[in-house]
Each structure stands twice: as C-alpha cells, then as structure tokens.
Amino acid sequence: MDLDMKDVVALCKRRGFIFPASDIYGGINGFWDYGPLGVELKNNLRDLWWKAMVVTPPIGPDGTPVQIVGLDSSIIQNPKAWVASGHVGGFSDPMVDCRETKKRYRADHLIQRIADKVKVLADIGSEEIKIKGKVAKAFAFPIDATNEEMDRRLKKLGVKKGWISHDGTMPELAFADFSKQDLETLVGPDASEPGTLTEPKEFNLMFESHAGPVQSDDNKVYLRPETAQGIFLNFKNVLDSSRVRMPFGIAQIGKAFRNEVNPRNFIFRSREFEQMEMEWFCHPDEVEKWRDFWFEERTKFWRAVGLASDNLQMRKHGDDELSHYAKEGLGTSDIEYKFPFTAPDFGELEGIAHRCDFDLTAHQEHSGQKLEYMDPVTQEKYMPHVIEPAAGLTRGALALICEAYTVDESRPSGVYLNFHPALAPKKAAILPLSAKEEHVGPATKLYLALREEFAVDLDIKQNIGKRYARQDEIGTPYCFTIDNDTIEDGTVTVRDRNTMAQERISMDKVAEYLREKMKPAGANQEKEAA
RNA sequence: GCGGGCGUAGUUCAAUGGUAGAACGUCAGCCUUCCAAGCUGAAUAUGCCGGUUCGAUCCCGGUCGCCCGCUCCA
C-alpha cells in the first residue's frame, strides 16, 4: 500500500520523533523540533556519517585509507565570504508574477522582444497594436521559446503579420532593464492582455541578522545557507595545521538556513536544516576518479544505514539545473530517495558535485589570500579542485523514518518502524514479565549493565503485549524479557521486532548479542574486515 | 508568493448558534508467566485575534499553521 505522509507525521508526533517548532504558539512555518527519539535517530545517522568520513574514512583506490579531517565552523562568517561565494548575488532571484494567470517567472528567465516598427508607430501615434483595447508594445517570452512558438503566440494574440517579427531587427531585452511604465504595455508569456506582469521582486534566500546590538547595514551578517563555505574559509588553516596533503577532505556537520519561498513536505524542505558535507580537495586531473569514487562510497553508505530498497536511486543533473559553481566540470550527481510525497518521483538526499576550483578561486580573489596548493613532491602549484558529497542530515532522518515505516495489520500496534539496529533510537527494551521483584530485580541489573554501552529502555508497567507494541512503534529492534526461567537458568527471551519470533539466550550474552547486531551499519566495515 | 482545501483531547475522528463526545494513546491502581486482555479511576481539545449575536467551536473578517496544485529550490 502507499505510505501516507499524514500517518508518518502523526506517528512522529505521537511517539516523540518530530514536533512542529513553537507548537504551543501555533507553530512556525518551515521549522521543526526533534523530540526525544528524533534526536537519537538523527544523532545516530550523524555519528555514522562522521565515523564513515572522519574516524574510519574509506580505503582509497590506491589501497590505503583516504585522509579526511573534521571541522566545526561558525554559522555566521564575515559577510564578504557570502559575496565571494556568490550567495549574496546569486541568492537573490528577482521574480515576476502575472496577475492574470497567477504564474510566476524568474525575471532572468524571461526576455522581452520589441519590434522597432511597433515602437515607431506607437511613438507617432498613427497606428498601434491593441489587445483587448490596451496598447501593447512588447511581448515577453520564456527564454527558451523558439521562433515558431513566438510566431504562434503572436498570431493567437491577433498581431498582424509583418508588424512584429523575430528576424533580427527585434531587440531582446533583459526583463530587469525594463522600466515600470513599460510594464503597462508588456504582454506576459501566458497573459491575454498587456500590463499583467508585476515588477520584479527581490527574493533573498539568506537569513539576515546583525552582529552587535545596533542594527545597521554596516553590521549586517548572514546565517550560512550551506556549511560548505566554512570549509573553504578554513582550507588554509587546516592545511597549515593538520599535516594533510593533497588529496584530502574536510568534513563538517551542522545547521544551515535558507529562507525557502515555500517550505513543504514535513522536514524535507525546511528553513533550518542540517547538512553533512565533505569537501574533497584534489588535483584537477583527478576529479573524475574521485567523483566516481565518492559517488560509489556515498551510495554504499545510504544502503548500509537502511535505504537498501528501490526507493533509492542515482541521477545525474541535466545541464539546465547545474549550480553556479558546477557550470564547468563534471556536474552534479544526486542520490535520491522516493519519499511518499515525491512518489513516483524522487527527492534529493545527497548531491555529489564537482565544484571545480570555483570557491577557492573566488575566496582567493576576494580575500587577497593565496589559497593555491604547492605540491611538496612535484613542486607543482595549482588551485585544487573539489568533489563535494553534500548530504542532508535531516532529510536523511526523514528518509530513514519513511523507509522504516511498515504497516502490519496483524500486530497490535498496526505498524512498526523497521530501523537498522544501529540507527534505532533505542537498541533494546528490558522487560520484566511481571512487576514482581523477582523479575524487576534481574531486569534492572541487566538494564544498568547494558546502558553503559547501548541506548536501552527499562519498562516495567503494563502487560507485556502493550510493551512490545510500544517498542514496535518506536522501532526498537530487540526486547529482552525476564521471566521465571531467568531465575532458574539465567536466560532471557529475545523478541525480534520484525518477526516477533522469540529465542532464549543467556543473560551474560545479551551485550555481545546486541554488539553483533549493531555491526553491519558502518559503511566501511566490509573493507575493514577484508 | 498565487489558487484550492482544512484547523475540535497526544493521535484519529464525532457533534452543535445555547457551555463538546468516542476510540486508541497517556497516567495511577488492581490483575497478568510472552504480544495493546480485563476491571477501576484520572488528566487533556474547539489554533489565535476581532466582528455579528442575548449567546459563536459553528456565521463573517483577519492572522497563524497544515495539506494539495502552481511557482521556487543558488
């Protein structure tokens, strides 16, 4: 059956995974809070990523582990950094609305074509093109409109042939160059009369604040829209302090902020979110090798944490959707997940981008600091290129929840969360079969021993069925039940979340049992074992 | 940002121009030797602001939030 997002959202709230931010004040659009279980899940994913990147980075093509160091840079940086990165300019996409058709266009995606003839005629007042009684002097078309499409549209609007043409005598103007008054005589791409387009509206997708208690333009600062820039800003510091040599990576996990026009789809597109980014610096000649390497590693990671189904797919960006930093080079490939709200389409989970030397070059120019790399062996001096695997931590957590959400009418809870044990917020629940001391005593002892190593729950209240059901709903993979046999022979029942099957194991072996079950999730485990 | 829909307990739903009810969940207790059993009890809701009205959860306006579509997503 199709997974309904409403059920997922309800479970997340009911069991304490994700709450609307500022819930008691009616919430705030685009912001979410992670509850007691949500923060565990998110931290587990975060820690596994950190381990896979920084603690036990993968074995490289040459058979030795690659070099990656960690970083935690400030959310607020010198605003010049965002000018250099292109965010101050590039983040502001002027938008134009059509009052008639309610459509919205990016101003830089519209062009206007004005026929000289029309202009002249209008100027001398002898003849005019009138549409619905209004003077039309110019027509806006999508930037990719073909001549045929433009002809067809003009004909439909009743413009006589010969009055206006696209034979090269008709100038093209960028929308932004048009004056406010000219808008009155401009016909929108889908409108039936002139004058329906609004002035371009500035959209700045970066959050602004002020460093210091007095607000002025002089101390305006931005909340980072991506963690990546903090890495580029520290490239030289890391290089000078960390004994790293090309190629190497700098990894960072942290919050990022984007003033999304329209936050949607639960935590998928929120205004405050968390990223896991690694900038891999390498020689320009090696980018292809490393792009392929990281693409494969990152795919393995997502499969290892539990996104092993057909819901995961890989997609290369088309040329039309490339970022400003990826216009040259190898482009961007996405790892995508089929979320319930995107199905049958997929939503981006991680992008592996070739950022070229865009960022370091830009920061070198703007800061005046030399950021080139001098190879100590070859004495070659060059600007490193960057392969960037950039993943959404919060999106990842959402994908994990969606993937884990399993409807099972046959069990009391009706649903269980099939998390990989390493990701599950609680690894196990310790359940005394009855609330009597002979059960509670050993259960408490087991709980105290296990909690040193695992996130476990001790649950004494209510009957055993209710307790199993509750653990199912929060995705606890194992329940250890203490009963009369435990007192006799020191064994406990292990109840498996997915199969509901039970087996008895010695109480001494419980920790080892859990340790074993946690194992396979590390993305680099297989290679290490080999 | 535009259009449409919606807003009642933690969740899912019901009802009404005359002071809101259920199920599940939660909590407390009893009972329970393995899957939400049974029994008893308890707490908890009309998003917010304003208007109409004798009286508004219901009608109207605004606002906030959620969902769908469009747009956008460097």
Coordinates of C-alpha atoms (C1' of nucleotides) in Angstrom, one line a residue:
Chain A
M1 CA 0.0 0.0 0.0
D2 CA 1.1 3.6 -0.5
L3 CA 2.5 5.2 2.6
D4 CA 0.5 8.3 3.6
M5 CA 2.6 11.1 4.9
K6 CA -0.1 12.0 7.4
D7 CA 0.4 8.7 9.2
V8 CA 4.1 9.3 9.3
V9 CA 3.7 12.8 10.7
A10 CA 1.2 11.6 13.2
L11 CA 3.5 8.8 14.5
C12 CA 6.4 11.2 14.6
K13 CA 4.5 13.5 16.9
R14 CA 2.7 10.8 18.9
R15 CA 5.9 9.0 19.8
G16 CA 8.2 12.0 20.1
F17 CA 10.3 11.9 17.0
I18 CA 9.4 15.3 15.4
F19 CA 7.2 18.1 16.7
P20 CA 6.2 21.4 15.0
A21 CA 8.5 24.1 16.3
S22 CA 6.8 26.5 18.7
D23 CA 3.9 24.2 18.7
I24 CA 2.1 25.9 21.6
Y25 CA 2.2 29.1 19.7
G26 CA 0.7 27.5 16.6
G27 CA 4.0 26.6 15.0
I28 CA 6.2 28.5 12.7
N29 CA 6.3 27.7 9.0
G30 CA 9.4 25.8 7.9
F31 CA 10.8 24.9 11.4
W32 CA 10.7 21.6 13.3
D33 CA 11.8 20.3 16.6
Y34 CA 13.3 16.9 17.1
G35 CA 11.9 15.1 20.1
P36 CA 13.5 12.6 22.5
L37 CA 13.5 9.8 19.9
G38 CA 14.1 12.0 16.9
V39 CA 17.2 13.5 18.3
E40 CA 18.5 9.9 19.0
L41 CA 17.8 8.9 15.4
K42 CA 19.4 12.0 13.9
N43 CA 22.4 11.7 16.2
N44 CA 22.9 8.1 15.2
L45 CA 22.9 9.0 11.5
R46 CA 25.2 11.9 12.2
D47 CA 27.6 9.7 14.1
L48 CA 27.7 7.0 11.5
W49 CA 28.4 9.6 8.8
W50 CA 31.2 11.1 10.9
K51 CA 32.6 7.7 11.5
A52 CA 32.4 6.8 7.8
M53 CA 34.1 10.1 6.9
V54 CA 36.4 11.2 9.6
V55 CA 37.0 8.3 12.0
T56 CA 37.3 5.5 9.6
P57 CA 37.5 7.0 6.1
P58 CA 37.2 4.6 3.3
I59 CA 40.1 2.8 1.6
G60 CA 41.1 4.8 -1.5
P61 CA 41.8 3.5 -5.0
D62 CA 45.5 3.0 -4.0
G63 CA 44.6 0.6 -1.2
T64 CA 45.3 2.9 1.7
P65 CA 42.7 4.9 3.7
V66 CA 42.0 8.3 2.4
Q67 CA 42.6 11.4 4.5
I68 CA 39.7 13.4 6.0
V69 CA 39.7 15.7 8.9
G70 CA 36.8 17.3 10.7
L71 CA 35.7 20.9 11.2
D72 CA 33.0 22.8 13.0
S73 CA 32.9 26.3 11.7
S74 CA 30.8 29.2 12.8
I75 CA 27.3 29.6 11.4
I76 CA 28.0 33.3 11.0
Q77 CA 31.0 34.4 9.0
N78 CA 32.3 37.7 7.6
P79 CA 29.7 38.8 5.1
K80 CA 32.3 39.1 2.4
A81 CA 32.5 35.4 2.4
W82 CA 29.0 35.2 1.0
V83 CA 29.7 37.8 -1.6
A84 CA 32.7 35.8 -2.8
S85 CA 30.7 32.5 -2.7
G86 CA 28.1 34.1 -5.0
H87 CA 25.3 33.7 -2.5
V88 CA 24.7 37.4 -1.9
G89 CA 24.2 38.0 -5.6
G90 CA 23.1 34.6 -6.8
F91 CA 20.7 34.0 -4.0
S92 CA 18.5 36.9 -5.0
D93 CA 16.5 35.8 -7.9
P94 CA 14.1 38.6 -8.9
M95 CA 10.7 37.1 -9.5
V96 CA 7.8 38.4 -11.7
D97 CA 4.2 37.5 -11.1
C98 CA 1.4 37.5 -13.6
R99 CA -1.7 39.0 -12.1
E100 CA -3.9 37.4 -14.7
T101 CA -2.6 33.8 -14.8
K102 CA -1.2 33.7 -11.3
K103 CA 2.0 32.3 -12.8
R104 CA 5.4 33.2 -11.5
Y105 CA 8.6 33.6 -13.6
R106 CA 12.2 34.2 -12.8
A107 CA 13.0 37.6 -14.2
D108 CA 16.2 36.3 -15.7
H109 CA 14.3 33.5 -17.4
L110 CA 12.1 36.0 -19.3
I111 CA 13.1 38.1 -22.2
Q112 CA 11.2 40.7 -24.0
R113 CA 11.1 41.3 -27.7
I114 CA 10.2 44.6 -29.0
A115 CA 9.6 45.3 -32.6
D116 CA 11.1 48.5 -33.8
K117 CA 8.2 49.0 -36.1
V118 CA 5.7 48.9 -33.3
K119 CA 7.7 51.3 -31.2
V120 CA 7.9 53.8 -34.1
L121 CA 4.2 53.6 -34.9
A122 CA 3.3 54.0 -31.3
D123 CA 5.5 57.0 -31.0
I124 CA 4.0 58.9 -33.8
G125 CA 0.6 57.8 -32.7
S126 CA -0.6 56.8 -36.1
E127 CA -1.0 53.1 -35.6
E128 CA -0.9 50.9 -32.6
I129 CA -1.2 47.3 -31.7
K130 CA -4.2 47.0 -29.4
I131 CA -5.1 43.9 -27.4
K132 CA -8.3 44.0 -25.6
G133 CA -8.3 47.7 -26.1
K134 CA -4.9 48.2 -24.5
V135 CA -1.8 49.3 -26.2
A136 CA 0.8 46.6 -26.5
K137 CA 4.4 47.5 -27.3
A138 CA 6.3 44.5 -26.2
F139 CA 5.9 40.8 -25.6
A140 CA 7.7 38.6 -23.0
F141 CA 8.6 35.1 -23.8
P142 CA 10.3 32.3 -22.0
I143 CA 14.0 32.4 -22.5
D144 CA 13.9 29.1 -24.3
A145 CA 11.0 29.9 -26.6
T146 CA 11.5 29.0 -30.3
N147 CA 10.7 31.3 -33.2
E148 CA 7.8 29.0 -34.1
E149 CA 6.4 29.3 -30.6
M150 CA 6.7 33.0 -30.6
D151 CA 5.0 33.3 -34.0
R152 CA 2.2 31.1 -32.9
R153 CA 1.6 33.1 -29.8
L154 CA 1.7 36.5 -31.6
K155 CA -0.8 35.1 -34.1
K156 CA -3.1 34.0 -31.4
L157 CA -3.0 37.4 -29.8
G158 CA -4.1 38.9 -33.1
V159 CA -0.8 40.7 -34.0
K160 CA -0.8 41.2 -37.8
K161 CA 2.0 39.5 -39.6
G162 CA 4.7 41.9 -40.5
W163 CA 4.2 44.2 -37.6
I164 CA 6.4 42.3 -35.4
S165 CA 9.0 39.7 -36.3
H166 CA 12.0 37.9 -34.9
D167 CA 14.2 38.3 -38.0
G168 CA 17.0 40.0 -36.0
T169 CA 15.5 43.5 -36.2
M170 CA 13.7 42.9 -32.9
P171 CA 15.9 43.7 -29.9
E172 CA 16.0 41.4 -26.9
L173 CA 16.0 43.0 -23.5
A174 CA 16.5 41.5 -20.2
F175 CA 13.5 41.9 -18.1
A176 CA 15.3 43.8 -15.4
D177 CA 16.2 46.5 -17.8
F178 CA 12.6 47.4 -18.4
S179 CA 11.1 50.4 -16.7
K180 CA 8.0 50.3 -14.6
Q181 CA 5.9 52.2 -17.1
D182 CA 6.9 49.9 -19.9
L183 CA 5.3 47.1 -17.9
E184 CA 1.9 48.6 -18.8
T185 CA 2.4 47.8 -22.4
L186 CA 4.1 44.5 -21.9
V187 CA 2.2 41.3 -22.6
G188 CA 3.2 38.4 -20.3
P189 CA 4.1 34.9 -21.7
D190 CA 0.8 33.4 -20.8
A191 CA -1.4 36.5 -20.5
S192 CA -4.2 37.6 -22.8
E193 CA -3.7 41.3 -22.4
P194 CA -0.9 43.8 -21.6
G195 CA 0.0 45.0 -18.2
T196 CA -0.5 42.0 -16.1
L197 CA 3.1 41.4 -15.0
T198 CA 4.4 42.8 -11.7
E199 CA 7.7 44.5 -11.1
P200 CA 10.5 42.0 -10.4
K201 CA 10.5 41.2 -6.7
E202 CA 13.7 40.5 -4.9
F203 CA 14.0 37.2 -3.2
N204 CA 16.9 36.8 -0.8
L205 CA 17.1 33.3 0.3
M206 CA 19.7 34.0 3.0
F207 CA 18.7 34.8 6.6
E208 CA 20.0 38.1 7.7
S209 CA 20.9 39.3 11.1
H210 CA 23.2 41.9 12.7
A211 CA 26.4 41.3 14.6
G212 CA 26.1 43.7 17.5
P213 CA 23.1 45.1 19.3
V214 CA 22.6 48.1 17.0
Q215 CA 21.1 47.2 13.6
S216 CA 22.6 48.9 10.6
D217 CA 23.8 48.0 7.2
D218 CA 27.3 48.1 8.5
N219 CA 27.0 45.1 10.7
K220 CA 24.6 43.0 8.6
V221 CA 25.5 39.3 8.7
Y222 CA 24.1 36.2 7.2
L223 CA 23.3 32.8 8.6
R224 CA 25.1 30.3 6.5
P225 CA 23.0 28.8 3.7
E226 CA 25.4 25.9 3.4
T227 CA 28.1 24.5 5.7
A228 CA 30.5 24.1 2.7
Q229 CA 31.8 27.7 2.7
G230 CA 33.1 27.3 6.3
I231 CA 35.3 24.6 5.0
F232 CA 36.7 26.7 2.1
L233 CA 37.3 29.5 4.5
N234 CA 39.4 27.2 6.7
F235 CA 41.2 25.4 3.8
K236 CA 44.4 27.3 4.5
N237 CA 44.2 26.9 8.3
V238 CA 43.6 23.2 8.0
L239 CA 46.4 22.8 5.5
D240 CA 48.8 24.8 7.7
S241 CA 48.0 23.0 10.9
S242 CA 47.0 19.4 10.2
R243 CA 49.7 17.8 8.2
V244 CA 47.3 16.9 5.5
R245 CA 48.4 16.5 1.9
M246 CA 46.5 16.5 -1.4
P247 CA 44.3 14.8 -1.9
F248 CA 42.3 15.1 1.3
G249 CA 39.0 16.0 2.7
I250 CA 37.5 18.3 5.3
A251 CA 34.1 17.2 6.7
Q252 CA 31.6 19.2 8.6
I253 CA 28.1 18.6 10.0
G254 CA 25.9 21.5 11.1
K255 CA 22.9 23.6 10.7
A256 CA 22.2 25.7 7.6
F257 CA 19.5 28.2 6.9
R258 CA 17.6 29.1 3.8
N259 CA 14.6 31.4 3.5
E260 CA 12.7 29.0 1.3
V261 CA 9.9 30.6 -0.6
N262 CA 7.7 27.8 0.3
P263 CA 8.7 25.2 3.0
R264 CA 6.9 22.0 2.2
N265 CA 6.7 18.3 2.9
F266 CA 7.3 18.0 6.6
I267 CA 11.0 18.3 7.3
F268 CA 12.1 17.8 3.7
R269 CA 12.2 21.4 2.8
S270 CA 12.5 23.4 6.0
R271 CA 14.2 26.8 6.6
E272 CA 16.5 25.5 9.2
F273 CA 18.1 22.1 8.5
E274 CA 21.2 20.1 9.0
Q275 CA 23.9 19.2 6.5
M276 CA 26.7 16.7 6.4
E277 CA 29.2 18.0 3.9
M278 CA 32.7 16.9 2.9
E279 CA 34.9 18.9 0.6
W280 CA 37.4 16.6 -1.2
F281 CA 40.4 18.6 -2.4
C282 CA 42.3 17.1 -5.3
H283 CA 44.4 17.7 -8.3
P284 CA 42.3 18.9 -11.3
D285 CA 43.4 15.9 -13.3
E286 CA 42.0 13.5 -10.8
V287 CA 38.5 14.8 -10.4
E288 CA 36.8 12.2 -12.5
K289 CA 38.4 9.4 -10.5
W290 CA 37.4 10.9 -7.2
R291 CA 33.9 11.8 -8.3
D292 CA 33.3 8.2 -9.2
F293 CA 34.9 7.0 -6.0
W294 CA 32.8 9.2 -3.8
F295 CA 29.6 8.5 -5.6
E296 CA 30.1 4.9 -5.0
E297 CA 31.1 5.3 -1.4
R298 CA 28.2 7.6 -0.6
T299 CA 25.7 5.2 -2.3
K300 CA 27.1 2.4 -0.1
F301 CA 26.6 4.5 2.9
W302 CA 22.9 5.1 2.4
R303 CA 22.4 1.5 1.6
A304 CA 24.2 0.5 4.8
V305 CA 22.1 2.6 7.0
G306 CA 19.0 1.0 5.7
L307 CA 17.9 2.6 2.4
A308 CA 18.5 -0.6 0.5
S309 CA 15.3 -0.7 -1.4
D310 CA 14.3 0.5 -4.9
N311 CA 13.4 3.7 -3.1
L312 CA 17.0 4.8 -3.6
Q313 CA 18.1 6.0 -7.0
M314 CA 21.1 7.8 -8.5
R315 CA 20.6 10.6 -11.0
K316 CA 22.9 12.9 -12.9
H317 CA 21.8 16.6 -13.1
G318 CA 20.8 17.9 -16.5
D319 CA 22.8 20.9 -17.9
D320 CA 19.9 23.2 -17.2
E321 CA 19.9 22.6 -13.5
L322 CA 23.5 23.0 -12.7
S323 CA 24.6 25.3 -9.9
H324 CA 26.7 28.3 -10.5
Y325 CA 29.8 26.5 -9.2
A326 CA 29.2 23.5 -11.3
K327 CA 28.7 25.0 -14.7
E328 CA 32.0 23.8 -15.8
G329 CA 33.4 20.4 -15.0
L330 CA 31.7 17.1 -14.3
G331 CA 28.5 18.5 -12.9
T332 CA 26.4 17.0 -10.1
S333 CA 25.0 13.6 -9.4
D334 CA 22.3 13.1 -6.9
I335 CA 21.5 10.3 -4.6
E336 CA 17.7 10.4 -4.3
Y337 CA 15.0 8.8 -2.3
K338 CA 11.5 8.1 -3.2
F339 CA 9.6 9.9 -0.5
P340 CA 5.9 9.4 -0.1
F341 CA 5.3 13.0 -1.1
T342 CA 7.5 12.8 -4.2
A343 CA 6.4 9.4 -5.4
P344 CA 6.6 8.3 -8.1
D345 CA 9.4 10.8 -8.3
F346 CA 12.4 11.1 -6.1
G347 CA 13.7 13.8 -3.8
E348 CA 17.3 14.8 -3.3
L349 CA 19.1 13.2 -0.4
E350 CA 22.7 13.9 -1.3
G351 CA 24.4 15.7 -4.2
I352 CA 27.9 14.8 -5.3
A353 CA 29.1 17.9 -7.1
H354 CA 32.3 18.8 -8.9
R355 CA 32.6 22.4 -7.6
C356 CA 35.7 22.8 -9.7
D357 CA 38.0 25.5 -8.2
F358 CA 35.2 27.9 -8.1
D359 CA 35.1 28.5 -4.3
L360 CA 38.8 28.6 -3.5
T361 CA 39.5 30.9 -6.5
A362 CA 36.6 33.2 -5.5
H363 CA 37.9 33.4 -1.9
Q364 CA 41.4 34.0 -3.1
E365 CA 40.3 36.9 -5.2
H366 CA 38.0 38.4 -2.6
S367 CA 40.3 37.9 0.4
G368 CA 43.6 38.5 -1.2
Q369 CA 45.0 35.5 0.5
K370 CA 46.9 32.9 -1.6
L371 CA 45.0 29.6 -1.5
E372 CA 46.9 27.7 -4.1
Y373 CA 48.4 24.4 -3.2
M374 CA 52.1 23.8 -3.6
D375 CA 52.8 20.1 -4.1
P376 CA 55.9 19.3 -1.9
V377 CA 56.9 16.4 -4.2
T378 CA 56.3 17.6 -7.7
Q379 CA 56.8 21.3 -6.9
E380 CA 53.6 21.9 -8.9
K381 CA 51.5 24.9 -7.8
Y382 CA 47.8 24.6 -8.5
M383 CA 44.4 25.5 -7.3
P384 CA 42.8 22.3 -6.0
H385 CA 39.5 21.1 -7.5
V386 CA 36.7 20.0 -5.2
I387 CA 34.4 17.0 -5.2
E388 CA 31.7 17.6 -2.7
P389 CA 29.4 14.9 -1.3
A390 CA 26.8 17.0 0.4
A391 CA 24.0 15.2 2.3
G392 CA 21.0 16.4 4.2
L393 CA 21.1 15.0 7.7
T394 CA 17.5 16.0 8.4
R395 CA 16.4 14.7 5.0
G396 CA 18.3 11.5 5.7
A397 CA 16.5 11.1 9.0
L398 CA 13.2 11.6 7.2
A399 CA 14.1 9.0 4.6
L400 CA 15.0 6.6 7.3
I401 CA 11.7 7.0 9.0
C402 CA 9.8 6.7 5.7
E403 CA 11.8 3.6 4.8
A404 CA 11.3 2.1 8.2
Y405 CA 7.5 2.7 8.4
T406 CA 6.0 -0.7 8.0
V407 CA 2.3 -1.4 8.2
D408 CA 1.4 -4.7 9.7
E409 CA -2.3 -5.2 10.4
S410 CA -1.6 -8.5 12.1
R411 CA 0.2 -7.0 15.1
P412 CA -1.4 -5.0 17.8
S413 CA 0.4 -1.7 17.0
G414 CA -0.7 -2.0 13.4
V415 CA 2.7 -0.5 12.4
Y416 CA 6.3 -0.8 13.3
L417 CA 9.5 1.1 12.4
N418 CA 12.0 -1.2 10.8
F419 CA 15.1 0.7 11.6
H420 CA 18.5 -0.9 11.2
P421 CA 19.6 -1.6 14.8
A422 CA 22.5 0.9 14.5
L423 CA 20.0 3.7 13.7
A424 CA 17.2 2.8 16.0
P425 CA 16.8 5.4 18.8
K426 CA 16.5 2.6 21.3
K427 CA 18.6 -0.5 20.8
A428 CA 16.6 -2.7 23.1
A429 CA 14.0 -2.7 25.9
I430 CA 14.4 -4.7 29.1
L431 CA 11.0 -6.0 30.1
P432 CA 10.4 -7.9 33.3
L433 CA 7.4 -10.2 32.5
S434 CA 5.7 -9.2 35.7
A435 CA 6.2 -6.2 38.1
K436 CA 7.2 -8.6 40.8
E437 CA 10.6 -8.1 42.4
E438 CA 12.0 -11.4 41.3
H439 CA 11.6 -10.2 37.7
V440 CA 12.2 -6.5 38.2
G441 CA 15.4 -7.1 40.1
P442 CA 17.3 -9.0 37.4
A443 CA 15.8 -6.7 34.8
T444 CA 17.1 -3.7 36.5
K445 CA 20.5 -5.3 36.8
L446 CA 20.6 -6.1 33.1
Y447 CA 19.4 -2.6 32.2
L448 CA 22.1 -0.9 34.3
A449 CA 24.8 -3.1 32.6
L450 CA 23.5 -2.5 29.1
R451 CA 23.0 1.2 29.3
E452 CA 26.7 1.7 29.7
E453 CA 27.1 0.7 26.1
F454 CA 23.6 1.0 24.4
A455 CA 20.6 3.2 24.4
V456 CA 18.2 0.9 26.2
D457 CA 14.8 1.2 27.9
L458 CA 13.6 -0.5 31.1
D459 CA 9.9 -0.8 31.0
I460 CA 8.0 -2.4 33.9
K461 CA 4.5 -1.1 33.6
Q462 CA 1.5 -2.7 31.9
N463 CA 1.2 -6.1 30.3
I464 CA 3.8 -7.5 28.0
G465 CA 1.8 -7.1 24.8
K466 CA 1.4 -3.4 25.3
R467 CA 5.1 -3.0 25.9
Y468 CA 6.1 -5.0 22.8
A469 CA 3.7 -2.9 20.8
R470 CA 5.1 0.4 22.1
Q471 CA 8.6 -0.7 21.3
D472 CA 7.5 -1.8 17.8
E473 CA 6.1 1.7 17.1
I474 CA 9.4 3.4 18.0
G475 CA 11.4 0.8 16.1
T476 CA 13.3 -0.9 19.0
P477 CA 14.8 -3.9 17.3
Y478 CA 15.0 -6.2 20.4
C479 CA 13.2 -6.8 23.6
F480 CA 14.8 -8.8 26.4
T481 CA 12.2 -10.4 28.7
I482 CA 12.9 -11.6 32.2
D483 CA 10.6 -14.4 33.4
N484 CA 10.7 -17.3 35.8
D485 CA 13.2 -19.2 33.7
T486 CA 15.6 -16.4 34.1
I487 CA 15.6 -17.0 37.8
E488 CA 16.1 -20.8 37.2
D489 CA 18.8 -20.8 34.5
G490 CA 19.8 -17.2 33.9
T491 CA 18.4 -17.0 30.4
V492 CA 16.2 -14.3 28.9
T493 CA 13.9 -14.2 25.9
V494 CA 14.9 -12.1 22.9
R495 CA 12.0 -10.9 21.0
D496 CA 12.7 -9.8 17.4
R497 CA 10.8 -6.7 16.3
N498 CA 10.4 -7.7 12.6
T499 CA 9.5 -11.3 13.0
M500 CA 8.1 -11.3 16.5
A501 CA 10.0 -14.5 16.9
Q502 CA 11.5 -15.4 20.3
E503 CA 14.6 -17.2 21.3
R504 CA 16.3 -17.7 24.7
I505 CA 19.8 -16.6 25.3
S506 CA 21.9 -16.4 28.4
M507 CA 21.7 -13.1 30.2
D508 CA 25.5 -12.9 30.1
K509 CA 25.4 -12.9 26.3
V510 CA 23.0 -10.1 25.8
A511 CA 25.6 -7.3 25.4
E512 CA 27.5 -9.4 22.9
Y513 CA 24.3 -10.2 21.1
L514 CA 23.5 -6.6 20.7
R515 CA 27.0 -5.7 19.8
E516 CA 26.9 -8.2 17.0
K517 CA 23.5 -6.8 15.7
M518 CA 24.8 -3.2 15.6
K519 CA 27.7 -4.1 13.3
P520 CA 26.8 -4.0 9.7
A521 CA 25.8 -0.4 9.5
G522 CA 29.3 1.1 9.2
A523 CA 29.7 1.9 5.6
N524 CA 33.4 1.0 5.6
Q525 CA 33.1 -2.1 7.7
E526 CA 33.3 -4.6 4.9
K527 CA 36.5 -3.3 3.6
E528 CA 38.0 -3.1 7.1
A529 CA 37.1 -6.7 7.8
A530 CA 38.6 -7.8 4.5
Chain B
rG1 C1' 4.1 34.4 -3.4
rC2 C1' -0.7 32.6 -6.0
rG3 C1' -5.1 29.3 -6.1
rG4 C1' -7.9 25.5 -3.6
rG5 C1' -9.0 22.6 0.9
rC6 C1' -8.6 22.2 6.1
rG7 C1' -7.9 23.6 11.6
rU8 C1' -12.3 20.0 17.9
rA9 C1' -8.0 16.0 23.5
rG10 C1' -1.3 13.4 22.4
rU11 C1' -3.4 10.8 17.8
rU12 C1' -7.7 9.6 14.6
rC13 C1' -12.5 11.1 14.3
rA14 C1' -17.8 12.8 16.0
rA15 C1' -21.4 16.7 17.4
rU16 C1' -23.8 21.5 17.9
rG17 C1' -25.9 29.3 17.1
rG18 C1' -27.5 27.6 23.8
rU19 C1' -21.2 25.7 27.7
rA20 C1' -18.3 19.4 23.4
rG21 C1' -18.3 13.0 22.8
rA22 C1' -15.8 8.4 21.4
rA23 C1' -11.8 5.2 20.2
rC24 C1' -6.8 4.5 20.7
rG25 C1' -2.8 6.5 23.4
rU26 C1' -1.0 8.6 28.2
rC27 C1' -1.1 8.4 33.7
rA28 C1' -2.5 5.9 38.6
rG29 C1' -4.2 1.3 40.7
rC30 C1' -5.8 -3.9 40.5
rC31 C1' -4.8 -8.2 37.7
rU32 C1' -1.5 -10.7 34.5
rU33 C1' 4.3 -16.2 33.1
rC34 C1' 5.0 -13.5 26.5
rC35 C1' 2.1 -9.8 22.0
rA36 C1' -2.2 -3.3 23.1
rA37 C1' -6.5 -8.9 27.6
rG38 C1' -10.0 -7.5 31.7
rC39 C1' -11.5 -4.1 35.6
rU40 C1' -11.4 0.8 38.3
rG41 C1' -10.1 5.7 38.2
rA42 C1' -7.7 10.4 36.2
rA43 C1' -5.9 14.3 33.1
rU44 C1' -6.2 16.5 28.4
rA45 C1' -9.4 19.9 23.0
rU46 C1' -12.8 23.8 19.6
rG47 C1' -5.1 27.4 16.7
rC48 C1' -5.0 32.9 17.7
rC49 C1' -7.4 38.0 17.3
rG50 C1' -11.5 40.7 16.1
rG51 C1' -16.8 41.3 14.3
rU52 C1' -22.1 39.9 14.1
rU53 C1' -25.3 37.9 18.1
rC54 C1' -28.7 37.9 24.3
rG55 C1' -25.2 33.9 23.4
rA56 C1' -20.1 31.8 18.4
rU57 C1' -16.4 25.9 18.4
rC58 C1' -20.3 26.6 14.5
rC59 C1' -21.6 32.6 10.7
rC60 C1' -18.1 36.7 8.9
rG61 C1' -13.1 39.1 8.6
rG62 C1' -8.1 38.9 9.7
rU63 C1' -3.9 36.1 11.2
rC64 C1' -1.1 31.7 12.1
rG65 C1' -0.4 26.7 10.9
rC66 C1' -1.2 22.2 7.9
rC67 C1' -2.4 19.6 3.2
rC68 C1' -2.8 19.7 -2.4
rG69 C1' -1.6 22.2 -7.0
rC70 C1' 1.4 26.1 -9.3
rU71 C1' 5.9 28.7 -8.6
rC72 C1' 10.7 28.2 -6.4
rC73 C1' 14.7 25.1 -4.6
rA74 C1' 21.6 29.3 -5.9

